[in-house]
Amino acid sequence: MATNMAPTAVGAPSQEKTRRGFLQMLNDDFEKPFLFIGLLSIILIITFQTFYRYIVTNLVEDAGSAVWTEELARFIFVWISYLAAPLAIKKRENIRVDIVFDRLSQKWQHIFWMVNNLCFLVLGVVVAVMGMDMISMQMRSPQIAPALQIPYYIPYMILPIGFSLMVLRLVQDTYKEIKRSSIMHGIAAAVITALIFIPVLLGIDFGATTVLFGYFLLFLVIGVPIGISLGLASLVTLLSSGSLPIDYVAQISFTSIDSFPIMAIPFFIAAGIFMGSGGLSERLLNLADELLGPLPGGMALATIATCMFFAAISGSGPATVAAIGSLTIPAMIERGYDKYFACAVVAAAGAIGVMIPPSNPFVIYGVASQASIGKLFIAGILPGVLTGLVLMAFSYWVSKRNGWMGEEKERSVKSIAKAFWDAKLALMVPVIVLGGIYGGLMTPTEAAAVAAFYGLIVGIFIYKGLNRHNIVDSFMEVCSTSAIVIILMAMATIFGYIMTVEQVPAKIAGFILGMTNSKIVILLLINVLLLIIGTFMEALAAIVILVPILLPIVTKVGVDPVHFGIIMVVNLAIGFVTPPVGVNLFVASSVAKVKLGDVSRQVLPILGLMIAVLLAVTYIPEISLMLVND
């Protein structure tokens, strides 16, 4: 008997360990396989759609059309967007306003972090429950997707699944926070959260507009992520006013991002991450150094030029600073440049990343304003190049005055040609994106998908920077980064609709136009507003919140929507380097391991030059519209 039981006794702990290991894997990595497969699928599907339309249909007479591809890709995109949000919660990545939060004591930071989680939890539970109600309704009265011929309740299932996972991750994070601090802090957070919602639960009527903006500002101040602040403020307003059913929040959470143009966002992010993983930034820097290195401030000039090249791939300011700054800031310091100047130059040059196409802020502005994304892309080229040239002129002047000369090494036509050849695959990305769009071959979303596919192939098989050790992490970075933006857009759509119902944009437009109808004064006031907002709010969030308010005002005084998009993006790009919250400054100072305050002082004259460029772009529309009109 004993001998028969021995294996069981030995095996039981082993089985228990295996079971715990499996549960731990589900706990830690549940979303990752779905996100990896989903992102890879939509890249391949849209790339296939593009090549099928322009190659297969021309070669095969009766090839037909692959109408199912776009619909399938959209549904998968919605699924991975909401499946990636729990991953972002777990990694504590989100877009929030931290000005007040960062100044709290450690005790109150613990408490208000839990308050933020509990507020997010409220929205997650509501959307999950309302999502189940929508699925039940769809099952009773089925609606069929036109291309795939599947019931709509199948794609809509992501609402209860995705938001339930968010709730799970929020509960886990709150539990960890309680363990870090104390149960009393958890109780205090629960009490504060209850007090926040008590006025609505008691039915106190403050007026829909007051509730909408009052709660939005309150959630922002206490550090709730901006997208969730928009969704919660909308939910509270619907509860207090009763103007629309609550399940509207769940419905718009799906339909607002079931959009082909919005899919360009993860594709452009993916292209930048895939190409950056393969040593792309180093090849671009070598090319710029060959061309500009001999001049005074040669490394600074090469840095700015490289940022301009990289901007045409990544579409992101902070990503440009991280990729280029990690190489150039140490190199500039080694060659005798002032380390604060080096950080300031890289931070400012990184802002060009959202001006030169492809640019995610242009995609979001185009969706919010219904302006042509293709026209926005081409209109951003000259302002981006002008900003780069101004920064290069300033760097040249400062370097010459301080004796920071370029690196002395032999340069020749042969070495320059070799640098071009080494960087050829990186330089092809803007050609693919812009050539495809303006050649009429691809939509911006298709061009983005092809660029992501190209970056994947180059990263795996040619540069070989993408491998089994980092490819999953690269995919997860794409998913979590884009999910934050996508959820922000979904919640902003709900917020914007309530503003429209309450006629908020019309009232604000009437108020401003009642003071003055001068285009010059109105644009100046808007620039000042955007510069202030850019100091504490991320550019993407500012765009989705402010476009519905400001666009009606500028169009009434004759400003072209495409021109206004450039004004907005250039303006908010300055916010990337505006103390005290400029994210590019944070990235640059962390690379150089210097104090943010010292870098902020060094960047002030550069900010003055960037504002001068902004004023030129604002009051000389031809800078933006010259290439568009041609």
XYZ file of C-alpha atoms in Angstrom:
630
model
C 0.000 0.000 0.000
C 2.804 2.358 0.950
C 4.705 1.696 -2.252
C 1.607 2.341 -4.330
C 0.972 5.612 -2.585
C 4.513 6.877 -2.844
C 4.289 8.084 -6.434
C 1.089 9.934 -5.614
C 2.705 11.590 -2.649
C 5.674 12.652 -4.768
C 3.564 13.591 -7.779
C 0.951 15.620 -5.926
C 3.232 18.569 -5.194
C 4.468 18.394 -8.777
C 0.908 18.474 -10.123
C 0.039 21.292 -7.748
C 3.105 23.221 -8.889
C 2.147 22.677 -12.522
C -1.412 23.809 -11.826
C -0.193 26.922 -10.038
C 2.250 27.601 -12.835
C -0.542 27.361 -15.409
C -2.773 29.672 -13.363
C 0.105 32.115 -12.945
C 0.679 32.055 -16.706
C -3.013 32.805 -17.273
C -2.808 35.591 -14.721
C 0.324 37.181 -16.166
C 0.106 36.474 -19.888
C -3.548 35.742 -20.672
C -3.926 38.599 -23.167
C -0.582 38.230 -24.918
C -1.278 35.317 -27.341
C -4.526 36.932 -28.503
C -2.871 40.317 -28.943
C 0.084 38.897 -30.853
C -2.133 36.875 -33.215
C -4.629 39.723 -33.567
C -2.084 42.423 -34.430
C -0.245 40.155 -36.844
C -3.581 39.219 -38.446
C -4.748 42.756 -39.147
C -1.345 43.721 -40.566
C -1.448 40.726 -42.922
C -5.132 41.153 -43.804
C -4.863 44.825 -44.809
C -1.564 44.215 -46.619
C -3.263 41.361 -48.500
C -6.239 43.623 -49.272
C -3.938 46.257 -50.758
C -1.928 43.855 -52.923
C -5.051 41.940 -53.956
C -6.759 45.081 -55.211
C -3.818 46.355 -57.250
C -2.099 43.141 -58.327
C -4.411 40.122 -58.258
C -7.431 41.881 -59.732
C -5.270 43.179 -62.601
C -3.744 39.781 -63.301
C -6.845 37.618 -62.853
C -9.872 38.693 -64.852
C -12.561 37.142 -62.610
C -10.752 37.574 -59.301
C -13.646 39.416 -57.680
C -13.170 41.664 -54.698
C -12.055 40.721 -51.194
C -14.781 42.721 -49.457
C -14.480 40.655 -46.276
C -10.963 41.849 -45.464
C -11.784 45.328 -44.190
C -14.688 44.182 -42.018
C -12.717 41.295 -40.496
C -9.738 43.557 -39.802
C -11.965 46.179 -38.147
C -13.551 43.625 -35.828
C -10.174 42.138 -34.854
C -8.848 45.672 -34.313
C -11.668 46.480 -31.871
C -11.018 43.208 -30.035
C -7.270 43.714 -29.610
C -7.784 47.370 -28.613
C -9.931 46.359 -25.637
C -7.852 43.257 -24.858
C -4.713 45.414 -24.733
C -6.248 47.852 -22.240
C -5.937 45.352 -19.321
C -2.272 44.963 -20.278
C -1.811 48.749 -20.083
C -3.516 48.745 -16.660
C -1.183 46.019 -15.451
C 1.884 47.918 -16.717
C 0.471 51.177 -15.288
C 0.695 52.881 -18.659
C -1.844 55.562 -19.439
C -2.280 59.204 -20.419
C -3.075 61.217 -17.304
C -2.542 64.702 -15.848
C -0.125 64.268 -12.930
C 0.498 67.877 -11.899
C -1.447 67.601 -8.631
C -0.843 63.879 -8.069
C 2.947 64.233 -8.223
C 2.891 66.892 -5.504
C 1.009 64.746 -2.996
C 2.750 62.969 -0.153
C 3.468 59.278 -0.617
C 0.534 58.370 1.631
C -1.959 60.357 -0.429
C -0.470 59.113 -3.684
C -1.247 55.557 -2.553
C -4.795 56.581 -1.621
C -5.529 58.498 -4.809
C -4.020 55.780 -6.987
C -6.658 53.462 -5.500
C -9.327 56.154 -5.974
C -8.360 56.319 -9.666
C -8.621 52.526 -9.929
C -12.023 52.502 -8.231
C -13.338 55.256 -10.537
C -12.084 53.308 -13.561
C -13.720 50.219 -12.006
C -17.110 51.957 -12.032
C -16.866 52.617 -15.776
C -15.578 49.097 -16.458
C -18.432 47.430 -14.595
C -21.067 49.611 -16.291
C -19.757 48.969 -19.805
C -19.352 45.229 -19.127
C -22.947 44.939 -17.849
C -24.378 47.124 -20.610
C -22.362 45.124 -23.142
C -24.036 41.917 -21.926
C -27.428 43.594 -22.322
C -26.549 44.578 -25.896
C -25.503 41.015 -26.714
C -28.768 39.659 -25.268
C -30.698 42.109 -27.418
C -28.658 41.126 -30.489
C -29.391 37.453 -29.833
C -33.127 38.145 -29.619
C -33.117 40.265 -32.783
C -29.997 39.256 -34.730
C -28.282 41.703 -37.056
C -25.865 40.303 -39.631
C -22.520 41.827 -40.616
C -22.823 42.513 -44.381
C -19.458 41.118 -45.558
C -18.692 38.291 -43.131
C -22.339 37.267 -42.680
C -21.887 36.676 -38.960
C -24.220 37.906 -36.181
C -23.119 41.237 -34.738
C -23.244 39.874 -31.223
C -19.990 38.004 -31.936
C -17.821 41.127 -32.388
C -19.811 42.910 -29.648
C -18.776 40.214 -27.158
C -15.513 42.099 -26.689
C -17.357 44.661 -24.538
C -18.177 42.320 -21.618
C -14.985 40.304 -22.122
C -12.590 43.230 -22.501
C -14.084 45.405 -19.765
C -14.386 42.435 -17.398
C -10.673 41.824 -17.880
C -10.048 45.505 -17.171
C -12.054 45.157 -13.967
C -9.985 42.097 -13.019
C -6.694 43.919 -13.620
C -7.944 46.952 -11.666
C -8.909 44.749 -8.709
C -5.487 43.068 -8.822
C -3.692 46.432 -8.994
C -5.770 47.846 -6.122
C -5.016 44.763 -4.010
C -1.287 45.215 -4.672
C -1.568 48.885 -3.725
C -3.285 47.976 -0.441
C -0.463 45.510 0.300
C 2.101 48.260 -0.394
C 0.368 50.726 1.940
C -2.379 49.570 4.319
C -5.996 48.467 4.547
C -6.851 51.852 6.080
C -5.622 53.583 2.936
C -7.900 51.278 0.945
C -10.873 52.212 3.120
C -10.044 55.905 2.743
C -9.918 55.476 -1.058
C -13.329 53.750 -1.038
C -14.835 56.573 1.048
C -13.407 59.284 -1.243
C -14.694 57.451 -4.328
C -18.176 57.190 -2.775
C -18.145 60.914 -1.956
C -17.273 61.722 -5.565
C -20.384 59.979 -6.880
C -22.813 60.868 -4.059
C -24.164 64.091 -5.686
C -25.288 62.100 -8.737
C -26.679 59.213 -6.697
C -28.702 61.709 -4.623
C -30.121 63.187 -7.826
C -28.816 66.729 -7.244
C -29.384 68.717 -10.450
C -26.469 70.963 -11.392
C -27.256 71.102 -15.108
C -25.842 68.757 -17.723
C -23.019 71.065 -18.892
C -21.866 71.793 -15.342
C -21.880 68.101 -14.460
C -20.049 67.147 -17.673
C -17.181 69.622 -17.318
C -17.163 69.698 -13.513
C -16.699 65.952 -13.200
C -14.245 65.873 -16.098
C -12.015 68.469 -14.416
C -12.372 66.723 -11.043
C -11.293 63.380 -12.495
C -8.377 65.046 -14.297
C -7.161 66.772 -11.129
C -7.139 63.585 -9.040
C -5.172 61.781 -11.775
C -7.757 59.532 -13.439
C -6.520 58.658 -16.982
C -7.818 61.233 -19.450
C -9.756 58.729 -21.570
C -11.447 57.282 -18.489
C -12.147 60.818 -17.195
C -14.005 61.544 -20.430
C -16.000 58.308 -20.199
C -16.845 58.719 -16.517
C -17.879 62.365 -16.924
C -20.145 61.300 -19.791
C -21.603 58.428 -17.741
C -22.296 60.679 -14.755
C -23.938 63.270 -17.020
C -26.205 60.654 -18.591
C -27.178 59.384 -15.144
C -27.981 62.871 -13.852
C -29.743 64.251 -16.937
C -31.445 61.130 -18.281
C -31.178 62.601 -21.782
C -29.905 59.304 -23.214
C -30.007 55.679 -22.036
C -26.914 54.467 -20.158
C -26.279 51.663 -22.649
C -25.337 54.410 -25.117
C -21.903 54.384 -23.446
C -21.419 50.702 -24.316
C -22.744 51.084 -27.854
C -20.439 54.002 -28.689
C -17.508 52.210 -27.052
C -17.764 49.767 -29.968
C -19.070 51.787 -32.915
C -16.744 54.789 -32.417
C -13.611 52.706 -33.008
C -15.115 50.294 -35.547
C -13.443 52.558 -38.085
C -11.026 51.874 -40.914
C -9.171 55.244 -40.717
C -8.486 54.815 -36.971
C -6.727 51.520 -37.685
C -3.837 53.547 -39.107
C -2.774 54.406 -35.537
C -1.528 50.946 -34.442
C -0.040 50.343 -37.889
C 2.112 53.505 -37.782
C 3.142 52.723 -34.200
C 4.062 49.194 -35.303
C 6.120 50.443 -38.268
C 8.164 52.696 -35.978
C 8.731 50.033 -33.311
C 9.564 47.248 -35.800
C 12.029 49.404 -37.731
C 13.535 50.898 -34.578
C 14.261 47.445 -33.153
C 16.581 46.640 -36.055
C 19.187 49.367 -35.567
C 17.403 51.787 -37.862
C 18.207 54.903 -35.827
C 21.940 54.163 -35.904
C 21.945 53.844 -39.707
C 20.056 57.118 -40.113
C 22.421 58.861 -37.709
C 25.474 57.616 -39.638
C 23.996 59.039 -42.844
C 23.235 62.418 -41.249
C 26.706 62.535 -39.700
C 28.313 61.919 -43.098
C 26.362 64.807 -44.598
C 26.531 67.356 -41.755
C 29.343 66.196 -39.492
C 32.098 68.558 -40.737
C 30.119 71.713 -39.851
C 30.255 73.476 -36.464
C 27.836 71.612 -34.222
C 27.936 68.736 -36.691
C 26.626 66.139 -34.235
C 23.781 68.445 -33.151
C 22.896 69.082 -36.802
C 23.065 65.350 -37.541
C 20.824 64.698 -34.544
C 18.156 67.098 -35.793
C 18.341 65.703 -39.338
C 18.064 62.149 -38.005
C 15.028 63.117 -35.942
C 13.429 64.494 -39.111
C 14.116 61.215 -40.943
C 12.905 59.132 -38.027
C 9.776 61.314 -37.780
C 8.805 60.037 -41.216
C 8.721 56.519 -39.750
C 7.604 56.653 -36.123
C 4.990 59.446 -36.068
C 5.739 59.937 -32.367
C 7.680 62.629 -30.518
C 8.740 60.649 -27.423
C 9.618 57.602 -29.560
C 11.879 59.796 -31.705
C 13.627 61.227 -28.636
C 14.125 57.783 -27.097
C 15.433 56.190 -30.303
C 17.744 59.006 -31.392
C 18.602 60.552 -28.029
C 19.969 57.313 -26.589
C 22.628 57.436 -29.337
C 23.271 61.132 -29.826
C 23.102 62.640 -26.328
C 26.050 60.541 -25.028
C 27.923 61.182 -28.307
C 27.452 64.962 -28.030
C 28.548 64.986 -24.376
C 31.612 62.936 -25.304
C 32.538 65.496 -27.985
C 32.399 68.414 -25.546
C 28.830 69.712 -25.971
C 27.038 71.029 -22.908
C 24.903 68.113 -21.691
C 21.862 70.306 -21.048
C 22.092 71.784 -24.532
C 22.341 68.252 -25.972
C 19.170 67.198 -24.119
C 17.291 70.358 -25.159
C 18.178 69.933 -28.842
C 17.083 66.281 -28.941
C 13.863 67.037 -27.040
C 12.958 69.890 -29.416
C 13.901 67.916 -32.535
C 11.762 65.025 -31.303
C 8.708 67.295 -31.493
C 9.104 67.220 -35.281
C 8.016 63.584 -35.008
C 4.348 64.628 -34.947
C 4.646 67.228 -37.731
C 6.294 65.303 -40.565
C 4.041 62.504 -41.816
C 3.077 59.878 -40.915
C 1.723 61.415 -37.734
C -0.793 59.922 -35.314
C -2.038 63.369 -34.218
C -2.917 64.089 -37.869
C -4.822 60.793 -38.070
C -6.787 61.638 -34.931
C -7.453 65.217 -36.062
C -8.594 63.921 -39.452
C -11.037 61.487 -37.832
C -12.329 64.121 -35.388
C -12.718 66.882 -37.998
C -13.577 64.776 -41.064
C -10.640 66.441 -42.843
C -8.575 64.473 -45.364
C -5.787 62.605 -43.562
C -3.813 62.512 -46.806
C -3.992 66.303 -47.143
C -3.010 66.738 -43.492
C 0.031 64.535 -44.049
C 1.284 66.512 -47.006
C 0.440 69.854 -45.338
C 2.629 68.914 -42.361
C 5.806 68.458 -44.414
C 6.854 72.113 -44.821
C 6.090 73.158 -41.200
C 8.072 70.135 -39.985
C 11.008 70.868 -42.292
C 10.893 74.587 -41.373
C 11.015 73.706 -37.667
C 13.988 71.429 -38.301
C 15.864 74.082 -40.284
C 15.279 76.708 -37.570
C 16.582 74.298 -34.912
C 19.612 73.523 -37.090
C 20.382 77.220 -37.589
C 20.169 77.830 -33.821
C 22.371 74.805 -33.074
C 24.933 75.944 -35.661
C 25.093 79.433 -34.103
C 25.383 78.172 -30.499
C 27.968 75.527 -31.455
C 30.119 77.974 -33.421
C 30.026 80.452 -30.518
C 31.075 77.732 -28.052
C 33.626 76.066 -30.298
C 31.764 72.754 -30.578
C 33.165 71.591 -33.898
C 32.215 68.562 -35.942
C 34.075 65.297 -35.799
C 37.224 65.346 -37.913
C 37.310 62.259 -40.066
C 37.745 61.535 -43.732
C 34.535 61.913 -45.671
C 34.155 61.243 -49.383
C 31.557 60.581 -52.019
C 32.208 56.896 -51.444
C 31.584 57.096 -47.660
C 28.423 59.146 -48.198
C 27.175 56.668 -50.818
C 27.869 53.808 -48.402
C 25.900 55.572 -45.646
C 22.979 56.063 -48.048
C 23.159 52.394 -49.019
C 23.194 51.242 -45.385
C 20.133 53.397 -44.623
C 18.262 52.573 -47.839
C 15.658 50.329 -46.218
C 14.875 52.952 -43.584
C 14.589 55.689 -46.224
C 12.098 53.540 -48.142
C 9.417 53.822 -45.433
C 8.408 57.443 -46.211
C 8.432 56.516 -49.913
C 6.051 53.625 -49.268
C 3.717 55.663 -47.070
C 3.618 58.988 -48.902
C 4.139 57.535 -52.375
C 1.339 55.039 -51.833
C -1.071 57.685 -50.557
C -0.344 60.457 -53.049
C 0.123 58.048 -55.923
C -3.497 57.015 -55.384
C -2.496 53.406 -54.709
C -3.340 53.206 -51.015
C -5.436 54.863 -48.344
C -3.508 56.136 -45.281
C -4.595 53.024 -43.351
C -3.448 50.676 -46.117
C -0.148 52.539 -46.427
C 0.332 52.236 -42.670
C -0.366 48.478 -42.763
C 2.071 47.959 -45.635
C 4.697 50.018 -43.759
C 4.166 47.852 -40.654
C 4.466 44.678 -42.761
C 7.611 46.059 -44.403
C 9.060 46.950 -40.994
C 8.291 43.450 -39.720
C 10.011 41.760 -42.664
C 13.021 44.073 -42.512
C 13.285 43.749 -38.723
C 13.154 39.939 -38.773
C 14.997 38.929 -41.943
C 17.335 41.819 -42.861
C 18.258 43.938 -39.828
C 17.480 40.896 -37.639
C 16.795 43.124 -34.657
C 13.421 41.433 -34.206
C 13.898 37.900 -32.905
C 12.359 35.354 -30.581
C 13.715 37.248 -27.584
C 12.015 40.583 -28.263
C 9.328 40.151 -30.918
C 6.527 39.437 -28.425
C 7.527 42.448 -26.314
C 7.561 44.615 -29.459
C 4.056 43.452 -30.373
C 2.838 44.091 -26.809
C 4.342 47.580 -26.883
C 2.440 48.335 -30.089
C -0.829 47.000 -28.651
C -0.663 48.714 -25.258
C 0.482 52.053 -26.738
C -2.261 52.113 -29.357
C -4.954 50.833 -26.960
C -4.442 53.857 -24.703
C -5.059 56.166 -27.668
C -7.993 54.151 -29.045
C -9.869 54.086 -25.723
C -9.228 57.812 -25.388
C -10.892 58.337 -28.781
C -13.846 56.098 -27.915
C -14.567 57.940 -24.677
C -14.013 61.321 -26.338
C -16.667 60.422 -28.917
C -19.220 59.934 -26.124
C -18.088 63.151 -24.441
C -18.272 65.052 -27.730
C -21.762 63.807 -28.516
C -23.068 64.989 -25.150
C -21.398 68.370 -25.752
C -23.182 68.566 -29.107
C -26.560 67.661 -27.554
C -26.039 70.393 -24.957
C -24.882 72.804 -27.723
C -21.620 73.531 -25.881
C -19.486 74.139 -29.031
C -22.118 76.493 -30.427
C -22.309 78.439 -27.146
C -18.519 78.796 -26.898
C -18.292 79.804 -30.562
C -21.010 82.378 -30.054
C -19.280 83.777 -26.974
C -15.887 84.180 -28.686
C -17.312 85.516 -31.932
C -19.404 87.940 -29.864
C -16.175 89.458 -28.488
C -14.382 89.703 -31.841
C -14.707 88.463 -35.397
C -11.072 89.199 -36.261
C -9.367 86.089 -37.610
C -5.993 87.359 -36.368
C -7.207 87.862 -32.783
C -9.167 84.599 -32.671
C -6.198 82.571 -33.914
C -3.946 84.334 -31.403
C -6.341 83.496 -28.549
C -6.540 79.866 -29.684
C -2.749 79.635 -29.900
C -2.391 80.950 -26.347
C -5.036 78.463 -25.160
C -3.329 75.536 -26.887
C 0.111 76.536 -25.592
C -1.273 76.575 -22.039
C -3.097 73.250 -22.480
C -0.002 71.721 -24.073
C 1.950 72.314 -20.864
C -0.143 69.785 -18.939
C -2.123 67.692 -21.414
C -0.905 65.135 -23.946
C -1.388 66.226 -27.582
C -3.681 63.352 -28.620
C -6.009 63.985 -25.690
C -6.115 67.715 -26.396
C -7.031 67.086 -30.037
C -9.978 64.767 -29.359
C -11.333 67.090 -26.654
C -10.831 70.480 -28.326
C -11.484 69.880 -32.034
C -15.297 69.773 -31.616
C -15.108 73.062 -29.686
C -12.573 75.043 -31.702
C -13.171 73.901 -35.279
C -16.617 75.579 -35.617
C -15.060 78.851 -34.428
C -12.183 78.958 -36.916
C -14.239 77.778 -39.871
C -16.663 80.672 -39.284
C -13.815 83.156 -39.740
C -12.581 81.454 -42.903
C -9.778 79.161 -41.690
C -9.307 76.026 -43.770
C -9.821 72.867 -41.609
C -6.569 71.369 -42.965
C -4.674 74.560 -42.097
C -6.183 74.556 -38.614
C -5.101 70.942 -38.166
C -1.503 71.971 -38.840
C -1.816 74.911 -36.420
C -3.122 72.562 -33.718
C -0.492 69.887 -34.174
C 2.451 72.334 -34.399
C 1.096 74.118 -31.329
C 0.675 70.967 -29.290
C 4.052 69.656 -30.493
C 5.583 72.592 -28.613
C 3.903 71.132 -25.528
C 6.272 68.155 -25.817
C 9.111 70.473 -24.773
C 7.235 72.957 -22.582
C 8.110 72.844 -18.877
C 6.975 71.554 -16.465
C 5.303 68.544 -18.115
C 6.937 68.230 -21.552
C 7.233 64.505 -22.137
C 10.197 64.901 -24.523
C 12.085 66.699 -21.752
C 11.412 63.786 -19.419
C 12.742 61.273 -21.947
C 15.847 63.338 -22.830
C 16.734 64.079 -19.203
C 16.313 60.423 -18.262
C 18.654 59.391 -21.112
C 21.332 61.845 -19.937
C 20.568 61.328 -16.231
C 20.315 65.050 -15.549
C 17.773 67.172 -13.690
C 14.667 68.201 -15.598
C 14.873 71.776 -14.293
C 18.335 72.308 -15.791
C 17.184 71.036 -19.196
C 14.041 73.202 -18.977
C 16.123 76.364 -18.614
C 18.272 75.434 -21.615
C 15.222 74.818 -23.808
C 13.655 78.284 -23.282
C 15.346 80.047 -26.260
C 14.482 77.049 -28.447
C 10.859 77.378 -27.332
C 10.909 81.010 -28.460
C 12.054 79.942 -31.941
C 9.419 77.201 -32.135
C 6.712 79.708 -31.189
C 7.999 81.994 -33.971
C 7.577 79.089 -36.413
C 4.068 78.516 -35.006
C 3.119 82.152 -35.641
C 4.463 81.911 -39.197
C 2.444 78.731 -39.795
C -0.649 80.368 -38.251
C -0.619 83.605 -40.211
C 0.936 82.413 -43.480
C -1.423 79.624 -44.596
C 0.670 78.990 -47.710
C 3.357 77.292 -45.571
C 0.848 74.536 -44.842
C -1.362 74.604 -47.928
C 1.230 75.198 -50.667
C 1.852 71.510 -51.353
C -1.813 70.596 -50.813
C -3.037 73.087 -53.390
C -0.438 71.954 -55.904
